Short mmCIF file of C-alpha atoms and ligand atoms in Angstrom, two decimals:
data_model
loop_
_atom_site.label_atom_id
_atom_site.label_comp_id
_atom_site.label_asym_id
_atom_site.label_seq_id
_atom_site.Cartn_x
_atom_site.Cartn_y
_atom_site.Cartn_z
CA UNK A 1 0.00 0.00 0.00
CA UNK A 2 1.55 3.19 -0.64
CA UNK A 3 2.28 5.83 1.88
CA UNK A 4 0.13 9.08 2.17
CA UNK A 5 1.72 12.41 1.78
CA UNK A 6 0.77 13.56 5.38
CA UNK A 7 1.88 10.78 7.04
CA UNK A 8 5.55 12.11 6.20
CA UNK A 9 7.55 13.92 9.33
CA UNK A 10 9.03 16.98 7.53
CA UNK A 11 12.05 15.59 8.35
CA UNK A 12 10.75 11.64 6.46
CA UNK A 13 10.16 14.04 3.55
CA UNK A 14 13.35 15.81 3.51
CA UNK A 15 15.38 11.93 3.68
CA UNK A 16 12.59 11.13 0.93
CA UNK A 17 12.90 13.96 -1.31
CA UNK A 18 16.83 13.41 -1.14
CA UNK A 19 16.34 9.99 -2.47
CA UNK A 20 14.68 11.32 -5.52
CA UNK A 21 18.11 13.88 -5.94
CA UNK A 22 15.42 17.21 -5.36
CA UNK A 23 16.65 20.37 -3.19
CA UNK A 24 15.99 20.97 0.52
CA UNK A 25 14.00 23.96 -0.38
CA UNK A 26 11.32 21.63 -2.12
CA UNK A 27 10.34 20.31 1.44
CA UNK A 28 9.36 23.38 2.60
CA UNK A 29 7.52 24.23 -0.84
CA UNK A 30 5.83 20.78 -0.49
CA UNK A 31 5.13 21.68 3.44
CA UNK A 32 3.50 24.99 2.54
CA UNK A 33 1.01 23.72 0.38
CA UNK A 34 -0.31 21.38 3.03
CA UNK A 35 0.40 23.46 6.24
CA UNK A 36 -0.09 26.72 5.34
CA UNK A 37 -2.72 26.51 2.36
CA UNK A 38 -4.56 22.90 3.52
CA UNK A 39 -3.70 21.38 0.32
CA UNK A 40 -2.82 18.23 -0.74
CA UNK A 41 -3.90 17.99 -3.72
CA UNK A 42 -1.16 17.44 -5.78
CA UNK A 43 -2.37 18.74 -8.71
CA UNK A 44 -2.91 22.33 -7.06
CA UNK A 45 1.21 22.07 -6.05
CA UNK A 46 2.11 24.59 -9.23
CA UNK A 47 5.56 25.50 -7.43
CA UNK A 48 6.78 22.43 -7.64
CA UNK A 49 7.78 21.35 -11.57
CA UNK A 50 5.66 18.42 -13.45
CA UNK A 51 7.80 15.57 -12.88
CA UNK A 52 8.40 15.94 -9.46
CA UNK A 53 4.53 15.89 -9.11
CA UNK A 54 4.42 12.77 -11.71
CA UNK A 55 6.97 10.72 -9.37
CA UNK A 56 4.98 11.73 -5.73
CA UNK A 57 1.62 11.04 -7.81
CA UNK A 58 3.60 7.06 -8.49
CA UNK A 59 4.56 6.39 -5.29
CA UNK A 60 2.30 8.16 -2.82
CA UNK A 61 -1.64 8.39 -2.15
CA UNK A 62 -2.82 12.17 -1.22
CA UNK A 63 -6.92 10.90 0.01
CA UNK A 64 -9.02 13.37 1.60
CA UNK A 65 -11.37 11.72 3.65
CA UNK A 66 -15.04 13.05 3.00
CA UNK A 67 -17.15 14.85 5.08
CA UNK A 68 -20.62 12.98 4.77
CA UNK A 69 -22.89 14.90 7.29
CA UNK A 70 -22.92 18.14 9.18
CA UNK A 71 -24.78 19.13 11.95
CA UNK A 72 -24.82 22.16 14.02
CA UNK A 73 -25.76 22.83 17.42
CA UNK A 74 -27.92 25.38 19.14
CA UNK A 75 -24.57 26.77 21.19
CA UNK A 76 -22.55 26.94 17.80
CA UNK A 77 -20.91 23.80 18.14
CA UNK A 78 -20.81 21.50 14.95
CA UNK A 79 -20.34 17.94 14.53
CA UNK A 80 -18.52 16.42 11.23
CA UNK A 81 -19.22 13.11 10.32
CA UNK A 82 -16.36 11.64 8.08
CA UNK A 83 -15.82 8.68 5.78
CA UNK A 84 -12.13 7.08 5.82
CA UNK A 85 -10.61 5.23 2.41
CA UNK A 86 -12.35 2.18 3.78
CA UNK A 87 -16.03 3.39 4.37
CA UNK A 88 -15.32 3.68 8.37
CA UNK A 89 -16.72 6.24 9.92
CA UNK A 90 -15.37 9.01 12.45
CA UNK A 91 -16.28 12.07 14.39
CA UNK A 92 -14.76 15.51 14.67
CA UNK A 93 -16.48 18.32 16.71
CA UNK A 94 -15.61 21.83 16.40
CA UNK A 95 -16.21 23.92 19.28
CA UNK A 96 -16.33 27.59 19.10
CA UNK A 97 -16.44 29.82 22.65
CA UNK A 98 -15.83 33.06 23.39
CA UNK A 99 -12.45 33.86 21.16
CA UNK A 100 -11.31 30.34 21.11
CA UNK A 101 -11.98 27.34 18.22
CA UNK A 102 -11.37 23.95 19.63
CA UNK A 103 -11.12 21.05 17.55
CA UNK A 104 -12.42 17.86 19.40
CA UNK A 105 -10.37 14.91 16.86
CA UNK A 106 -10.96 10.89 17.12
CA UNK A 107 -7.74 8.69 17.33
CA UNK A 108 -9.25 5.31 16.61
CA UNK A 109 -12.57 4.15 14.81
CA UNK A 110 -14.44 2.48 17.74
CA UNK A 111 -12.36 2.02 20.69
CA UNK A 112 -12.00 -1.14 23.07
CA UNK A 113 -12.49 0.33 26.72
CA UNK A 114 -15.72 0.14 27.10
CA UNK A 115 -16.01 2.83 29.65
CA UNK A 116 -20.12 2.70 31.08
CA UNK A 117 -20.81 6.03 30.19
CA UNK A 118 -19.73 6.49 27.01
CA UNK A 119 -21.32 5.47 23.70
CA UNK A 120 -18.12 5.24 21.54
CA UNK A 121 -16.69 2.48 24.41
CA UNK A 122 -20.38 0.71 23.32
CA UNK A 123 -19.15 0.16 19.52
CA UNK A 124 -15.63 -2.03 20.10
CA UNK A 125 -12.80 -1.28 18.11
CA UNK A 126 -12.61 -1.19 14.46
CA UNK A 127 -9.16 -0.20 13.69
CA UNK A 128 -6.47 2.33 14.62
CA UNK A 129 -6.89 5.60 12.53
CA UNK A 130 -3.68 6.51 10.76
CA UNK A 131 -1.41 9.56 11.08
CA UNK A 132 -2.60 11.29 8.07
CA UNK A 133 -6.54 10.12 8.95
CA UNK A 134 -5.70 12.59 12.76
CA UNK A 135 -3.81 15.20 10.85
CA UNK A 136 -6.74 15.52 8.24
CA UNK A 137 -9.23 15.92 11.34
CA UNK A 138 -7.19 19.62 11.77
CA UNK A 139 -6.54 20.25 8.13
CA UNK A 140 -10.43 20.06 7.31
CA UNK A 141 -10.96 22.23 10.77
CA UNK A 142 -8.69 24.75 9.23
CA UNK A 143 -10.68 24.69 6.19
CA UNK A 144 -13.66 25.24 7.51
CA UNK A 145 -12.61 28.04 9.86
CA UNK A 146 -10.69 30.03 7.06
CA UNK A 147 -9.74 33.17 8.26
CA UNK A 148 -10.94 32.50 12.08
CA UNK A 149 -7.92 30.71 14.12
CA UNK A 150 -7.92 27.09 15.08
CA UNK A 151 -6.56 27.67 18.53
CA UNK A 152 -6.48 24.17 20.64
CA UNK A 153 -7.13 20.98 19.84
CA UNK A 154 -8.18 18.14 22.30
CA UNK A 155 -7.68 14.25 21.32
CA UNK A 156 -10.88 13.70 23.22
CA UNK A 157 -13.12 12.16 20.20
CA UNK A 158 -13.35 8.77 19.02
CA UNK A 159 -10.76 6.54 20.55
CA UNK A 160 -8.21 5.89 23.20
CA UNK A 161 -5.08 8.04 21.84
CA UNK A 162 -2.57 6.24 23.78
CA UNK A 163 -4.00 2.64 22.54
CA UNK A 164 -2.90 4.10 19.03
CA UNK A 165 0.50 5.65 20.64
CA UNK A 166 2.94 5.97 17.74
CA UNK A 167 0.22 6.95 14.81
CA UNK A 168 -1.10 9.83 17.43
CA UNK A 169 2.32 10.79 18.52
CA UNK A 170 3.92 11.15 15.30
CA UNK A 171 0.47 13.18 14.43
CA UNK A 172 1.52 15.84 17.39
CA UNK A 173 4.99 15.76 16.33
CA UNK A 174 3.97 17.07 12.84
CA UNK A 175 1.16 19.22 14.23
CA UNK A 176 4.28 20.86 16.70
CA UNK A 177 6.59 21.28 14.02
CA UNK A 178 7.84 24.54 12.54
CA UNK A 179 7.21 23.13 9.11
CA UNK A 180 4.24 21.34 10.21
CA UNK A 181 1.43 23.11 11.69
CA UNK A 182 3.19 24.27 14.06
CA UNK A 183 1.01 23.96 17.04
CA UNK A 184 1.99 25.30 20.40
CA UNK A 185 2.47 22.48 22.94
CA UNK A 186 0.01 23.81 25.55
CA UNK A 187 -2.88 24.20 23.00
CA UNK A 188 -2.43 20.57 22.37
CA UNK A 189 -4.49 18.43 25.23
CA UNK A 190 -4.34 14.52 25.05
CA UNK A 191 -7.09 12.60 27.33
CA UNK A 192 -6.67 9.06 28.35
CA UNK A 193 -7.91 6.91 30.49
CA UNK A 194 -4.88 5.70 31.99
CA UNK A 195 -3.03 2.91 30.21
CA UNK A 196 -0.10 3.34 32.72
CA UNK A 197 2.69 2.10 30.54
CA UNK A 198 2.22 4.29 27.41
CA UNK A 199 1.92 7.71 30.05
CA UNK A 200 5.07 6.42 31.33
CA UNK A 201 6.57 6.11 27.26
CA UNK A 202 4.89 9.39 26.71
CA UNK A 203 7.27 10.78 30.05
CA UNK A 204 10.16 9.25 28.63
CA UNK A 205 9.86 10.87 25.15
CA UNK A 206 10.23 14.00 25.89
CA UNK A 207 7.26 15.48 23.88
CA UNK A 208 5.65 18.19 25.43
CA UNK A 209 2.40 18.45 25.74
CA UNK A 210 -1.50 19.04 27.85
CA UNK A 211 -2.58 15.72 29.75
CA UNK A 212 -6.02 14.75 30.63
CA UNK A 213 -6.96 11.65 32.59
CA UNK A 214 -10.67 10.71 32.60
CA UNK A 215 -11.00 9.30 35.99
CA UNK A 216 -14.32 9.44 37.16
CA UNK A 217 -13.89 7.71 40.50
CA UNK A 218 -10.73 8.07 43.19
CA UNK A 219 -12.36 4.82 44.61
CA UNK A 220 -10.92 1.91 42.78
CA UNK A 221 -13.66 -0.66 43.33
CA UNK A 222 -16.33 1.96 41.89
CA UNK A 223 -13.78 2.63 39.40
CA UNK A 224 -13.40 -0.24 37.92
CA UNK A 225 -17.23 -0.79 37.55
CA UNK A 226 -17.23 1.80 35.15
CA UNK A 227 -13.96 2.28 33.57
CA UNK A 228 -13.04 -1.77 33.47
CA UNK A 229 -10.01 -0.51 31.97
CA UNK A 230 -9.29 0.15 35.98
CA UNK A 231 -8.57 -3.26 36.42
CA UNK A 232 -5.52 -3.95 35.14
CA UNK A 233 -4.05 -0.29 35.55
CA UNK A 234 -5.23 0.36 38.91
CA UNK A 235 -5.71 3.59 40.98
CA UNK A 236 -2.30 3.24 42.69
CA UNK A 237 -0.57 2.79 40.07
CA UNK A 238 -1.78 5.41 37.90
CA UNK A 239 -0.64 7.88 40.67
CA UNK A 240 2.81 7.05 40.75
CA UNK A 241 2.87 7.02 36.87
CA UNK A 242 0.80 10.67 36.56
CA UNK A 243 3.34 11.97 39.56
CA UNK A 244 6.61 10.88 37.24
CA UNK A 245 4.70 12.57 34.26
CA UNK A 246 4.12 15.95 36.17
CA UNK A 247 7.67 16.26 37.06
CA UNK A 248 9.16 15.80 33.18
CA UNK A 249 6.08 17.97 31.56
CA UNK A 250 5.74 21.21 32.49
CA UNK A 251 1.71 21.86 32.02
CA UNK A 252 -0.68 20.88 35.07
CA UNK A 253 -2.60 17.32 34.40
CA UNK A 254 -6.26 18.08 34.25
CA UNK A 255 -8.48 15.00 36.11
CA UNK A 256 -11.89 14.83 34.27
CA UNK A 257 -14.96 13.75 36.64
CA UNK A 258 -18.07 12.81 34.70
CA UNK A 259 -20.57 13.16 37.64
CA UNK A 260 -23.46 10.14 37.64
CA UNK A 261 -26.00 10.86 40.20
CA UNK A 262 -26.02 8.33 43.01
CA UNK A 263 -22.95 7.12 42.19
CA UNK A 264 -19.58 9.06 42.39
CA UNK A 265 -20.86 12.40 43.65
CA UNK A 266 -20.83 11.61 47.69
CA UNK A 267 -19.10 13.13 50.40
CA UNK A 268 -16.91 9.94 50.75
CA UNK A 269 -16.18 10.38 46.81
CA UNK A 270 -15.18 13.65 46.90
CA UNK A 271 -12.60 12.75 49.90
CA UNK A 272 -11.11 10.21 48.10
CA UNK A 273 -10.87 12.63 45.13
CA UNK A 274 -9.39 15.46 47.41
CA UNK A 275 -7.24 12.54 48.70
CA UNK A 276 -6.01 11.06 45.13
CA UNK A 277 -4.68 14.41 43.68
CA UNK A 278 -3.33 15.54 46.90
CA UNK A 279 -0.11 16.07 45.85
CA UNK A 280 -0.22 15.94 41.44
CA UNK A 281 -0.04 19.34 39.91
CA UNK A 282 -3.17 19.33 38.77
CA UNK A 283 -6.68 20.52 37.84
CA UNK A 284 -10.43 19.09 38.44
CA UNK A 285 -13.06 19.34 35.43
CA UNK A 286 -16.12 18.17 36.43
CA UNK A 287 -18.34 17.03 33.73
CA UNK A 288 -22.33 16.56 34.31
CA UNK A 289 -22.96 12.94 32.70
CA UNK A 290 -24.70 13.70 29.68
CA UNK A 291 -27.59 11.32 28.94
CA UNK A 292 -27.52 8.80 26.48
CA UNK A 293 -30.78 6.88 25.06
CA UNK A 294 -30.66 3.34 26.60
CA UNK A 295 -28.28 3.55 29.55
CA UNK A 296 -29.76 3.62 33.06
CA UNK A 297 -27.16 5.26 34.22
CA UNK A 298 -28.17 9.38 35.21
CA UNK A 299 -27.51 12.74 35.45
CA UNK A 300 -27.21 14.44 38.79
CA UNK A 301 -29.44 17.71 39.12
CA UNK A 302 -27.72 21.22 40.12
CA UNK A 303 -28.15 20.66 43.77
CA UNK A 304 -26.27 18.14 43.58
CA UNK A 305 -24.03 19.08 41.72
CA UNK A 306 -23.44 22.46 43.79
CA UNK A 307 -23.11 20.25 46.87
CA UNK A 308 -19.48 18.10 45.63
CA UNK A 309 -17.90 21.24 44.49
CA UNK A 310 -18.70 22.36 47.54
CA UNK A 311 -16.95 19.10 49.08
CA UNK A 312 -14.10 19.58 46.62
CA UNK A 313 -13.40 22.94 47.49
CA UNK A 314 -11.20 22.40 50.65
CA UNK A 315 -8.77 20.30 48.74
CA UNK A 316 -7.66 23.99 47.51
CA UNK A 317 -6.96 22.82 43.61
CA UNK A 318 -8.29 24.53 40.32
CA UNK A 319 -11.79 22.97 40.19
CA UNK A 320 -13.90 23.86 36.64
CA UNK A 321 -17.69 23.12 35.98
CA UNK A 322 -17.69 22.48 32.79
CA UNK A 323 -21.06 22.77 31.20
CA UNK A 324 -21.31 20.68 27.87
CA UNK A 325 -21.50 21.83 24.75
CA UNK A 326 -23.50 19.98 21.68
CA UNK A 327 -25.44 17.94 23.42
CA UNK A 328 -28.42 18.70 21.39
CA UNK A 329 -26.25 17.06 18.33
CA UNK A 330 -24.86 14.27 20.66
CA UNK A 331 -21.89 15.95 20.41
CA UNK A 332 -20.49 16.21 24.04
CA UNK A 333 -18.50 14.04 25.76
CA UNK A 334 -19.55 10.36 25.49
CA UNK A 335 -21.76 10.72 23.15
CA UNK A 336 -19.75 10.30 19.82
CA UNK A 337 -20.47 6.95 18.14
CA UNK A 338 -20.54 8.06 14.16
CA UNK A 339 -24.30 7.79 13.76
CA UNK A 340 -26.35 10.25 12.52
CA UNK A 341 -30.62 10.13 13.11
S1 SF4 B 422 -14.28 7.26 27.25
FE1 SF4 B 422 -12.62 7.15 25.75
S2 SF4 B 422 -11.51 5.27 26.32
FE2 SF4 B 422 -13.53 5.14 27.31
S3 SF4 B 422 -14.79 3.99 25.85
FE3 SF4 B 422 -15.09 6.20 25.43
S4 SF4 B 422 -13.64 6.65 23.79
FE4 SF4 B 422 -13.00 4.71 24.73
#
């Protein structure tokens, strides 16, 4: 199968375009048309002479996934629905507030965690997405935003990121790089669930960026209930691996609580949340469960809600209420499972 032009590191297409005896300069010609005009369509590449374009036509593919359906939400949020080379389906949400643009992108079609509350965990995993099928998530983004600015982006769609760890991280390498799209670090926010020994490979790299753990429960026995992904990487362990992360990365982690009424919003839960991130750099972003046709599981009302900030508040940490956005479109968090009514 032949390799797609995005899926090329700047650096992959400098080593490439070597092979074929062209100039250095043609790398950054190539990586303009991509990263600074959303092109690749290699016909549209004028600058660069006929038979260079008849040689990357041979040996390269340049697909642009499709977007199928569009919907938008009352609050301004849209939801892209896209088809892949192979007919699979993914999500992208963009999310516009205040002055900022945030681009919600999958990392997987399906995914295999099965989280409780969460209707992509409900559809098992399909396949890993590629590094050009993340990268195109932003390119179409930047497309459709033209002259407004793209200016985060949060691998919190479709997917576990870190169970596709070296498609995704090559993707953020590229989106960081000068010739890339060059992406500042802290507007770059991965979420995981915890898979302990890819946080610890991510702390090893080097790679800088914004770290999200949906976790939901600080008690590990009601964790695991809904996040059976718990199991094997349990509460303990995730500390010590999220306290070696903190000290190599230089942006606080953010902890993402989904709040299900009768369930994790108790005075005992919120002590053994206070407890948990006691001493992690970090932030709290509580999330009321949004509802999801056929689960039993439900959402808490505002008193109650009120009442475990209130029990959260001692613990002296950034705490953020974060009310969802698209829900009308089933576009908030959990909700994303590629269909369309
Ligand atoms: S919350 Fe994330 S990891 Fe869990 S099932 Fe949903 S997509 Fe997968």
């Amino acid at each position: 199968m032949k390799q797609h032009l995005l899926d090329f590191h700047p650096l992959e297409l400098e080593q490439y375009l070597t092979t074929l005896g062209e100039k250095n300069y043609r790398v950054k010609q190539i990586t303009n048309w991509i990263f600074r005009n959303y092109s690749i369509d290699i016909d549209q590449m004028t600058t660069l002479p006929r038979s260079l374009r008849e040689k990357l036509t041979d040996d390269l593919t340049f697909f642009m996934p499709e977007i199928i359906k569009e919907q938008l939400s009352r609050d301004g949020t849209r939801k892209f629905l896209l088809r892949l080379y192979d007919n699979a389906q993914i999500e992208m949400v963009l999310i516009p507030y205040k002055e900022k643009n945030t681009l919600c992108v999958s990392s997987q079609v399906g995914c295999s965690r099965e989280c409780q509350f969460c209707a992509t965990g409900s559809l098992g995993l399909v396949r890993n997405l590629e590094t050009y099928e993340i990268l195109v998530q932003i390119l179409l983004a930047k497309r459709i935003l033209n002259d407004k600015k793209l200016t985060n982006i949060v691998f919190m769609g479709m997917g576990e990121p870190l169970d596709n760890y070296d498609n995704l991280i090559k993707a953020v390498t590229i989106l960081q790089h000068d010739l890339g799209f060059k992406f500042s670090p802290r507007r770059i926010t991965l979420s995981t669930v915890g898979i302990i020994p890819k946080i610890d490979k991510l702390s090893e790299s080097g790679l800088k960026l914004k770290l999200a753990v949906s976790l939901n429960s600080a008690i590990q026995e009601k964790r695991e209930i809904i996040m059976p992904v718990a199991v094997k990487y349990p509460l303990k362990e995730l500390k010590k691996s999220l306290l070696n992360f903190s000290k190599k990365n230089p942006y606080r982690i953010t902890f993402e609580y989904v709040m299900i009424k009768d369930f994790n919003i108790s005075r005992e839960d919120a002590l053994a949340l206070r407890k948990f991130i006691g001493d992690i750099s970090a932030k709290v972003n509580l999330i009321k469960w949004n509802q999801i046709e056929g689960y039993s599981i439900e959402s808490p009302d505002e008193k109650e809600i009120d009442n475990f900030i209130n029990l959260l508040l001692p613990a002296s940490k950034a705490i953020t209420f974060r009310k969802s956005r698209g829900t009308d479109i089933k576009a908030a968090c959990g909700q994303l499972a590629a269909e369309y009514v």
